[in-house]
Amino acid sequence: MIAALPFPDVSPEIFSIEIGTFTFALRWYALAYIAGLVIAWRIVVGLMKRPALWGTYGAPMKPDQPEDLLTWIIIGVVFGGRLGFVLFYQPEYYLANPTDILKVWEGGMSFHGGFLGVVIAAMIYCRRHALPMLRVGDAVAISAPPGLFLGRVANFINAELWGRPTDVPWAFAFPGSAAQDCPGVEGICTRHPSQLYEAGLEGLVLGGVMLWLAYRRGWLMRPGAMIGVFLIGYGAARFFVEFFRQPDAQFVSDDNLLGLAFEVSGYGLTMGQILSTPMILLGLWMIWRARIKT
């Protein structure tokens, strides 16, 4: 393969400061997390200041409450994302090395685990403050796509979670020996920029659809409907991109080059597709439920 597009020379670190033997570095991925959470907070605050969007009962929270909710969501994202990675992707390794579970700085976060963490954290917060869970969940769902967009762009800058080998004109030659280890490929190996596919679908497309439904179609008046849209949108986008995304190394073998976590006679699903399928089904049920109750 001939490199269609050279990988941009952008350091994963924005800056670093050395203090004695300790080095503090701000990475694009960390900034994406911070910016995504701040943007989500401001979106939720904006929605709470527009009671007309919510119908008869008005906004489910006061404009000052999303700031408290943000703290709970941060805890849910970090703990859920890490535990999801441990349980879904490398359980055997972490059972043998339990102290490594705490080493978040070495990488290893799962969106599906982080999503479950956010759900649990939001439910606890709503119960403690007697808030309507579904309506608060709708607001949180609308606020999520910008963070997904920034996170996937940061994945691209970090040259991680790249796609499968391809010779399409927009393929990139990702740096590193792992990215260039392509069986059967001679010379430079170019890959799908699957991180950018996800950024576009999960961030821009899904975010645009959700804002349109909320502001133009009045779907915030149907508790749970926007949660359903998010579940379907993310699940479908992730399921689709898995066809282009390089599977996790622990699922790849000489007999399973596609990295299928579930396989029957050469056909099956990757772990990302397995975890996304129940999201799509739950999302369809949430929308059906919201429509028959309004």
Coordinates of C-alpha atoms in Angstrom, one line a residue:
M1 CA 0.0 0.0 0.0
I2 CA 1.1 3.6 -0.7
A3 CA 0.4 6.1 2.1
A4 CA -2.5 8.2 0.8
L5 CA -2.3 10.8 3.6
P6 CA 0.6 11.4 5.9
F7 CA -0.3 11.3 9.6
P8 CA -0.3 14.9 10.9
D9 CA 2.7 15.8 13.1
V10 CA 0.8 16.7 16.3
S11 CA 2.2 15.7 19.7
P12 CA -0.3 13.9 22.0
E13 CA 1.0 16.3 24.7
I14 CA -0.1 19.9 24.6
F15 CA 2.7 20.8 27.0
S16 CA 4.6 19.3 29.9
I17 CA 6.3 20.7 33.0
E18 CA 9.1 19.0 34.9
I19 CA 9.1 19.5 38.7
G20 CA 12.1 17.6 40.0
T21 CA 11.6 14.0 39.1
F22 CA 7.9 14.4 38.4
T23 CA 6.6 15.4 35.0
F24 CA 3.2 16.9 34.6
A25 CA 1.8 16.7 31.0
L26 CA -1.5 17.9 29.6
R27 CA -2.6 15.6 26.8
W28 CA -5.2 16.2 24.1
Y29 CA -7.2 13.3 25.4
A30 CA -7.5 14.7 28.9
L31 CA -8.4 18.1 27.5
A32 CA -11.1 16.5 25.4
Y33 CA -12.6 14.9 28.5
I34 CA -12.5 18.3 30.3
A35 CA -13.9 20.3 27.4
G36 CA -16.6 17.7 26.7
L37 CA -17.8 17.7 30.3
V38 CA -17.8 21.5 30.5
I39 CA -19.8 21.8 27.2
A40 CA -22.2 19.2 28.4
W41 CA -22.8 21.1 31.6
R42 CA -23.5 24.4 29.7
I43 CA -25.9 22.6 27.3
V44 CA -27.9 21.2 30.2
V45 CA -28.0 24.6 31.9
G46 CA -29.2 26.1 28.7
L47 CA -32.0 23.5 28.4
M48 CA -33.1 24.2 32.0
K49 CA -33.4 27.9 31.1
R50 CA -35.9 27.0 28.4
P51 CA -39.0 25.6 30.2
A52 CA -41.1 25.8 27.0
L53 CA -39.1 23.0 25.5
W54 CA -40.3 20.6 28.3
G55 CA -44.0 21.1 28.0
T56 CA -46.6 21.3 30.8
Y57 CA -44.3 20.4 33.7
G58 CA -41.4 22.7 32.7
A59 CA -37.7 21.9 33.1
P60 CA -36.8 19.0 35.4
M61 CA -34.0 20.9 37.2
K62 CA -33.2 24.4 38.4
P63 CA -30.4 26.0 36.3
D64 CA -28.0 25.7 39.2
Q65 CA -28.4 22.0 39.7
P66 CA -26.5 20.7 36.6
E67 CA -23.3 21.9 38.2
D68 CA -23.8 19.4 41.1
L69 CA -24.9 16.7 38.7
L70 CA -21.6 17.2 36.7
T71 CA -19.6 16.1 39.7
W72 CA -21.5 12.8 39.9
I73 CA -21.2 12.3 36.1
I74 CA -17.4 12.8 36.3
I75 CA -17.2 10.1 38.9
G76 CA -19.4 7.8 36.8
V77 CA -17.4 8.4 33.6
V78 CA -14.0 7.6 35.2
F79 CA -15.0 4.6 37.3
G80 CA -17.4 3.2 34.8
G81 CA -15.1 3.7 31.9
R82 CA -12.2 2.0 33.7
L83 CA -14.2 -0.9 35.1
G84 CA -15.9 -1.4 31.7
F85 CA -12.5 -1.8 30.0
V86 CA -11.3 -4.2 32.7
L87 CA -14.4 -6.4 32.6
F88 CA -15.2 -6.2 28.8
Y89 CA -11.8 -6.3 27.2
Q90 CA -9.1 -7.7 29.5
P91 CA -10.6 -9.4 32.5
E92 CA -8.0 -12.2 32.6
Y93 CA -5.1 -9.8 32.7
Y94 CA -6.6 -7.7 35.5
L95 CA -7.6 -10.6 37.5
A96 CA -4.0 -11.7 37.5
N97 CA -2.8 -8.1 38.1
P98 CA -5.5 -6.4 40.2
T99 CA -3.3 -3.4 41.2
D100 CA -3.1 -2.4 37.6
I101 CA -6.8 -1.6 37.6
L102 CA -6.0 1.7 39.3
K103 CA -3.4 2.7 36.7
V104 CA -5.8 4.9 34.7
W105 CA -2.9 7.0 33.4
E106 CA -1.6 4.0 31.4
G107 CA -4.8 4.1 29.2
G108 CA -7.7 1.8 28.9
M109 CA -11.2 3.2 29.0
S110 CA -14.5 1.8 27.7
F111 CA -17.3 4.0 26.4
H112 CA -19.9 1.4 27.2
G113 CA -18.6 1.1 30.8
G114 CA -18.5 4.9 31.1
F115 CA -22.0 5.1 29.8
L116 CA -23.3 2.7 32.5
G117 CA -21.3 4.7 35.0
V118 CA -23.1 7.9 34.0
V119 CA -26.5 6.2 34.1
I120 CA -25.9 4.9 37.6
A121 CA -24.5 8.2 38.8
A122 CA -27.4 10.2 37.4
M123 CA -29.9 7.8 38.9
I124 CA -28.4 8.2 42.3
Y125 CA -28.4 12.0 42.0
C126 CA -32.0 12.1 40.8
R127 CA -33.1 9.8 43.7
R128 CA -31.3 12.0 46.3
H129 CA -32.9 15.2 45.0
A130 CA -36.3 13.7 44.0
L131 CA -35.8 14.6 40.3
P132 CA -37.6 12.9 37.3
M133 CA -35.0 10.5 36.0
L134 CA -36.1 10.2 32.4
R135 CA -36.4 13.9 31.9
V136 CA -33.0 14.6 33.4
G137 CA -31.6 11.7 31.4
D138 CA -33.0 13.3 28.2
A139 CA -31.0 16.5 29.0
V140 CA -27.8 14.5 29.7
A141 CA -28.3 12.5 26.4
I142 CA -28.5 15.7 24.4
S143 CA -25.3 17.0 26.0
A144 CA -23.2 14.0 25.2
P145 CA -22.3 14.2 21.5
P146 CA -19.8 17.1 21.7
G147 CA -17.7 15.2 24.2
L148 CA -17.9 12.1 22.0
F149 CA -16.7 14.2 19.0
L150 CA -13.8 15.7 21.0
G151 CA -12.8 12.3 22.4
R152 CA -12.6 10.6 19.0
V153 CA -10.6 13.5 17.6
A154 CA -8.2 13.1 20.5
N155 CA -8.0 9.4 19.7
F156 CA -6.9 10.3 16.2
I157 CA -4.3 12.8 17.5
N158 CA -3.0 10.1 19.8
A159 CA -2.7 7.7 16.8
E160 CA -4.8 5.0 18.7
L161 CA -7.9 3.0 18.0
W162 CA -7.0 3.2 14.3
G163 CA -8.9 1.3 11.6
R164 CA -8.3 -1.7 9.5
P165 CA -5.8 -1.7 6.6
T166 CA -7.2 -0.2 3.4
D167 CA -6.2 1.6 0.2
V168 CA -9.0 4.1 0.1
P169 CA -7.7 7.6 -0.9
W170 CA -8.4 9.1 2.6
A171 CA -6.4 6.4 4.4
F172 CA -3.7 7.4 6.8
A173 CA -0.3 5.9 7.5
F174 CA -0.4 5.8 11.3
P175 CA 2.9 5.9 13.1
G176 CA 4.3 3.1 15.3
S177 CA 5.2 -0.5 14.8
A178 CA 1.8 -1.8 15.9
A179 CA 0.0 0.3 13.3
Q180 CA 2.4 -0.8 10.6
D181 CA 2.1 -4.5 11.5
C182 CA -0.2 -5.5 8.7
P183 CA 0.0 -9.2 7.6
G184 CA 0.2 -9.5 3.8
V185 CA 1.0 -5.8 3.3
E186 CA 4.3 -4.8 1.8
G187 CA 5.7 -1.4 2.4
I188 CA 3.7 1.3 4.2
C189 CA 0.4 0.2 5.7
T190 CA -2.4 2.7 5.4
R191 CA -5.5 2.4 7.6
H192 CA -9.1 3.7 7.9
P193 CA -9.2 6.8 10.1
S194 CA -12.0 5.1 12.1
Q195 CA -11.7 7.6 14.9
L196 CA -12.8 10.4 12.5
Y197 CA -15.7 8.2 11.3
E198 CA -16.9 7.9 14.9
A199 CA -16.3 11.6 15.5
G200 CA -18.5 12.5 12.6
L201 CA -21.3 10.0 13.3
E202 CA -21.4 10.0 17.1
G203 CA -20.6 13.6 17.5
L204 CA -21.7 15.8 14.6
V205 CA -24.5 13.7 13.0
L206 CA -26.0 12.4 16.3
G207 CA -25.7 15.8 18.0
G208 CA -27.3 17.6 15.1
V209 CA -30.2 15.1 15.0
M210 CA -30.8 15.3 18.7
L211 CA -30.8 19.1 18.8
W212 CA -33.2 19.2 15.8
L213 CA -35.6 16.8 17.5
A214 CA -35.4 18.8 20.8
Y215 CA -35.8 22.3 19.4
R216 CA -37.9 21.7 16.2
R217 CA -39.9 18.6 17.0
G218 CA -40.6 19.0 20.7
W219 CA -39.3 15.5 21.7
L220 CA -38.3 16.8 25.2
M221 CA -42.0 16.7 26.0
R222 CA -41.8 12.9 25.7
P223 CA -39.8 11.7 28.7
G224 CA -37.2 9.1 27.7
A225 CA -37.5 9.8 23.9
M226 CA -34.1 11.6 23.7
I227 CA -32.4 8.9 25.7
G228 CA -33.8 6.4 23.1
V229 CA -32.5 8.5 20.2
F230 CA -29.0 8.6 21.8
L231 CA -28.9 4.9 22.4
I232 CA -30.0 4.1 18.8
G233 CA -27.7 6.7 17.3
Y234 CA -24.6 5.8 19.2
G235 CA -25.2 2.1 19.0
A236 CA -25.8 2.1 15.3
A237 CA -22.8 4.4 14.6
R238 CA -20.5 2.2 16.7
F239 CA -21.9 -1.0 15.2
F240 CA -21.2 0.4 11.7
V241 CA -17.7 1.7 12.4
E242 CA -16.7 -1.6 13.9
F243 CA -16.5 -2.9 10.3
F244 CA -13.7 -0.4 9.7
R245 CA -12.1 -0.3 13.1
Q246 CA -9.1 -2.5 14.0
P247 CA -10.3 -4.9 16.7
D248 CA -8.7 -5.2 20.1
A249 CA -5.5 -7.3 19.9
Q250 CA -6.7 -9.7 22.5
F251 CA -9.5 -10.9 20.2
V252 CA -7.2 -11.3 17.1
S253 CA -5.5 -14.6 16.3
D254 CA -4.3 -16.6 13.3
D255 CA -7.8 -18.2 13.1
N256 CA -9.7 -15.0 13.8
L257 CA -8.1 -12.2 11.9
L258 CA -11.3 -10.1 12.1
G259 CA -11.1 -10.0 15.9
L260 CA -14.6 -11.4 16.4
A261 CA -15.5 -11.8 20.1
F262 CA -18.4 -14.0 19.1
E263 CA -18.0 -16.3 16.1
V264 CA -19.9 -19.1 14.4
S265 CA -18.5 -20.6 11.1
G266 CA -16.5 -17.4 10.3
Y267 CA -19.3 -15.0 11.0
G268 CA -19.8 -13.1 14.2
L269 CA -19.6 -9.8 16.0
T270 CA -16.8 -7.8 17.5
M271 CA -16.9 -6.8 21.2
G272 CA -18.0 -3.3 20.2
Q273 CA -20.9 -4.7 18.2
I274 CA -21.9 -7.0 21.0
L275 CA -22.1 -4.1 23.5
S276 CA -23.9 -1.8 21.0
T277 CA -26.7 -4.3 20.1
P278 CA -28.5 -4.0 23.4
M279 CA -28.2 -0.2 23.3
I280 CA -30.0 -0.2 20.0
L281 CA -32.8 -2.5 21.2
L282 CA -33.2 -0.5 24.5
G283 CA -33.3 2.7 22.5
L284 CA -36.1 1.4 20.3
W285 CA -38.0 0.4 23.4
M286 CA -37.5 3.8 25.0
I287 CA -38.9 5.6 22.0
W288 CA -41.8 3.3 21.7
R289 CA -42.5 3.7 25.4
A290 CA -42.2 7.5 25.2
R291 CA -44.6 7.7 22.3
I292 CA -47.4 5.6 23.8
K293 CA -47.3 7.5 27.0
T294 CA -47.8 11.0 25.4

